[in-house]
Short mmCIF file of C-alpha atoms in Angstrom, two decimals:
data_model
loop_
_atom_site.label_atom_id
_atom_site.label_comp_id
_atom_site.label_asym_id
_atom_site.label_seq_id
_atom_site.Cartn_x
_atom_site.Cartn_y
_atom_site.Cartn_z
CA MET F 1 138.93 71.78 136.89
CA LYS F 2 140.81 73.05 133.86
CA ASN F 3 138.26 71.40 131.54
CA LEU F 4 135.41 72.98 133.50
CA ILE F 5 136.91 76.47 133.13
CA THR F 6 137.49 75.88 129.42
CA PHE F 7 133.88 74.73 129.06
CA PHE F 8 132.54 77.88 130.77
CA VAL F 9 134.74 80.16 128.67
CA LEU F 10 133.52 78.48 125.48
CA LEU F 11 129.93 78.65 126.73
CA CYS F 12 130.27 82.39 127.42
CA LEU F 13 131.77 82.98 123.98
CA CYS F 14 129.15 80.96 122.12
CA TYR F 15 126.04 81.96 124.07
CA PRO F 16 125.69 85.57 122.81
CA PHE F 17 125.72 84.39 119.20
CA SER F 18 122.87 81.98 119.72
CA ALA F 19 120.91 84.39 121.94
CA GLY F 20 121.05 87.27 119.45
CA ALA F 21 120.24 85.16 116.42
CA GLU F 22 116.44 85.23 116.71
CA ASP F 23 114.68 86.46 113.60
CA PHE F 24 111.38 86.22 111.73
CA LEU F 25 111.55 85.79 107.94
CA GLY F 26 115.11 87.14 108.10
CA ALA F 27 114.08 90.28 109.98
CA PRO F 28 115.66 90.73 113.40
CA VAL F 29 113.35 90.36 116.39
CA ILE F 30 113.95 92.52 119.41
CA PRO F 31 115.02 90.17 122.22
CA GLN F 32 112.99 91.85 125.00
CA GLY F 33 109.71 91.37 123.14
CA GLU F 34 106.74 89.25 124.19
CA GLU F 35 104.91 87.65 121.26
CA THR F 36 101.20 88.42 121.00
CA ILE F 37 100.49 87.08 117.48
CA ARG F 38 102.60 84.71 115.39
CA THR F 39 101.52 83.28 112.04
CA ASP F 40 103.44 82.33 108.91
CA ALA F 41 102.99 85.85 107.52
CA ARG F 42 102.90 88.07 110.62
CA LEU F 43 104.65 88.50 113.94
CA GLU F 44 103.40 90.99 116.49
CA LEU F 45 105.14 91.54 119.78
CA LYS F 46 105.00 93.93 122.68
CA THR F 47 108.06 95.28 124.48
CA ARG F 48 108.51 97.48 127.51
CA LEU F 49 111.25 99.46 125.75
CA SER F 50 110.48 102.96 124.54
CA HIS F 51 109.75 103.69 120.88
CA ASP F 52 113.12 105.40 120.44
CA GLN F 53 115.02 102.44 121.92
CA VAL F 54 113.27 100.01 119.59
CA VAL F 55 113.92 102.23 116.54
CA LEU F 56 117.59 102.48 117.55
CA PHE F 57 117.77 98.66 117.81
CA TYR F 58 116.35 98.26 114.30
CA ARG F 59 118.55 101.01 112.83
CA GLU F 60 121.61 99.17 114.15
CA ALA F 61 120.33 95.70 113.19
CA LEU F 62 119.42 96.74 109.62
CA LYS F 63 122.46 98.93 109.02
CA GLY F 64 124.07 96.48 106.57
CA PHE F 65 120.94 95.88 104.48
CA GLN F 66 120.28 97.72 101.23
CA ASP F 67 116.88 98.96 100.05
CA ILE F 68 115.63 99.63 103.59
CA LYS F 69 113.61 102.81 104.16
CA PHE F 70 112.66 104.29 107.52
CA ARG F 71 109.54 106.44 107.55
CA GLU F 72 108.60 108.46 110.62
CA TRP F 73 104.83 108.83 110.96
CA GLU F 74 102.86 110.60 113.66
CA ASP F 75 101.89 107.43 115.53
CA SER F 76 104.57 104.97 114.40
CA THR F 77 107.81 104.32 112.57
CA TYR F 78 107.50 102.27 109.38
CA ILE F 79 110.50 100.31 108.11
CA GLU F 80 110.07 99.00 104.58
CA ASP F 81 112.17 96.66 102.48
CA ASP F 82 112.12 97.51 98.78
CA GLY F 83 114.45 94.64 97.94
CA LYS F 84 114.28 90.86 97.83
CA LEU F 85 113.94 90.03 101.52
CA LYS F 86 111.15 87.73 102.71
CA TRP F 87 109.67 90.39 104.99
CA HIS F 88 107.93 93.49 103.69
CA SER F 89 107.67 95.85 106.64
CA ILE F 90 108.33 96.40 110.31
CA THR F 91 105.96 98.79 112.05
CA ILE F 92 106.99 100.19 115.42
CA SER F 93 103.94 101.78 117.04
CA LYS F 94 104.44 104.60 119.47
CA GLY F 95 103.01 103.03 122.57
CA ASP F 96 102.02 104.30 125.96
CA GLU F 97 103.25 103.42 129.44
CA LYS F 98 102.53 99.74 128.72
CA GLY F 99 105.15 99.57 125.99
CA THR F 100 105.76 99.60 122.27
CA THR F 101 104.24 97.25 119.68
CA VAL F 102 106.41 95.84 116.88
CA THR F 103 104.76 94.19 113.85
CA ILE F 104 106.72 92.32 111.17
CA VAL F 105 104.77 91.46 108.00
CA LYS F 106 105.74 89.01 105.27
CA ASP F 107 106.07 90.23 101.70
CA ASN F 108 103.09 88.99 99.71
CA TRP F 109 101.76 89.07 96.17
CA THR F 110 98.58 90.87 97.19
CA TRP F 111 100.58 93.93 98.14
CA ILE F 112 102.76 93.71 95.02
CA ILE F 113 99.84 93.32 92.59
CA GLY F 114 97.81 95.96 94.45
CA THR F 115 100.63 98.47 94.09
CA LEU F 116 100.98 97.73 90.38
CA VAL F 117 97.23 98.06 89.79
CA LEU F 118 97.13 101.39 91.63
CA ARG F 119 100.02 102.69 89.53
CA TYR F 120 98.36 101.47 86.33
CA ILE F 121 95.08 103.19 87.24
CA GLY F 122 96.97 106.31 88.35
CA VAL F 123 98.79 106.65 85.04
CA PHE F 124 95.54 106.49 83.08
CA ALA F 125 93.82 108.89 85.49
CA VAL F 126 96.59 111.43 84.92
CA LEU F 127 96.42 110.89 81.16
CA MET F 128 92.62 111.40 81.18
CA ILE F 129 92.97 114.64 83.17
CA LEU F 130 95.60 115.88 80.71
CA PHE F 131 93.40 114.88 77.74
CA ILE F 132 90.34 116.68 79.17
CA GLY F 133 92.42 119.77 79.97
CA MET F 134 93.93 119.87 76.50
CA SER F 135 90.50 119.35 74.86
CA VAL F 136 88.95 122.19 76.86
CA SER F 137 91.85 124.54 76.14
CA GLY F 138 91.68 123.56 72.43
CA LYS F 139 87.96 124.46 72.30
CA ILE F 140 88.63 127.80 74.03
CA ILE F 141 91.53 128.67 71.74
CA SER F 142 89.55 127.60 68.63
CA GLY F 143 86.65 129.86 69.70
CA ILE F 144 88.98 132.84 70.22
CA VAL F 145 90.66 132.28 66.83
CA LYS F 146 87.27 132.03 65.04
CA LYS F 147 86.09 135.31 66.64
CA LYS F 148 89.28 137.07 65.56
CA GLU F 149 88.95 135.73 62.00
CA ALA F 150 85.29 136.77 61.91
CA GLY F 151 86.28 140.27 63.11
CA LYS F 152 88.95 140.52 60.39
CA ALA F 153 86.50 139.37 57.70
CA VAL F 154 83.96 142.14 58.71
CA SER F 155 86.63 144.85 58.59
#
């Protein structure tokens, strides 16, 4: 009997650790969720919890991580990792009466290269706008200076 009680005490102490240890690519997975899509790069699940309860769960679960940003959008909350973790983002969609949808996406090179290309194009677009603006203002200023010099030469 004593061994049985010891076994149950150890089982109760060890069970919560194994039950709360579920994750996807190192990102915590809400335990009350029902998986709808699971691939190597994406996990989508539906939960009956409210949006605020799910956001609170992820705020607590990701509290110790660095480089995590929470963005509140109109229809969802977007959690992004700007560090070295295997996952890129967790999107918590504001659901309806049916529940809330949570999507965890793997970090991939397409997103990384796409961001770099957009920044590269953006820098040159800004430089072109500045160049055109400076060229136009140079032409205007040159025209004004020539008129003033022509007016001084007549006088």
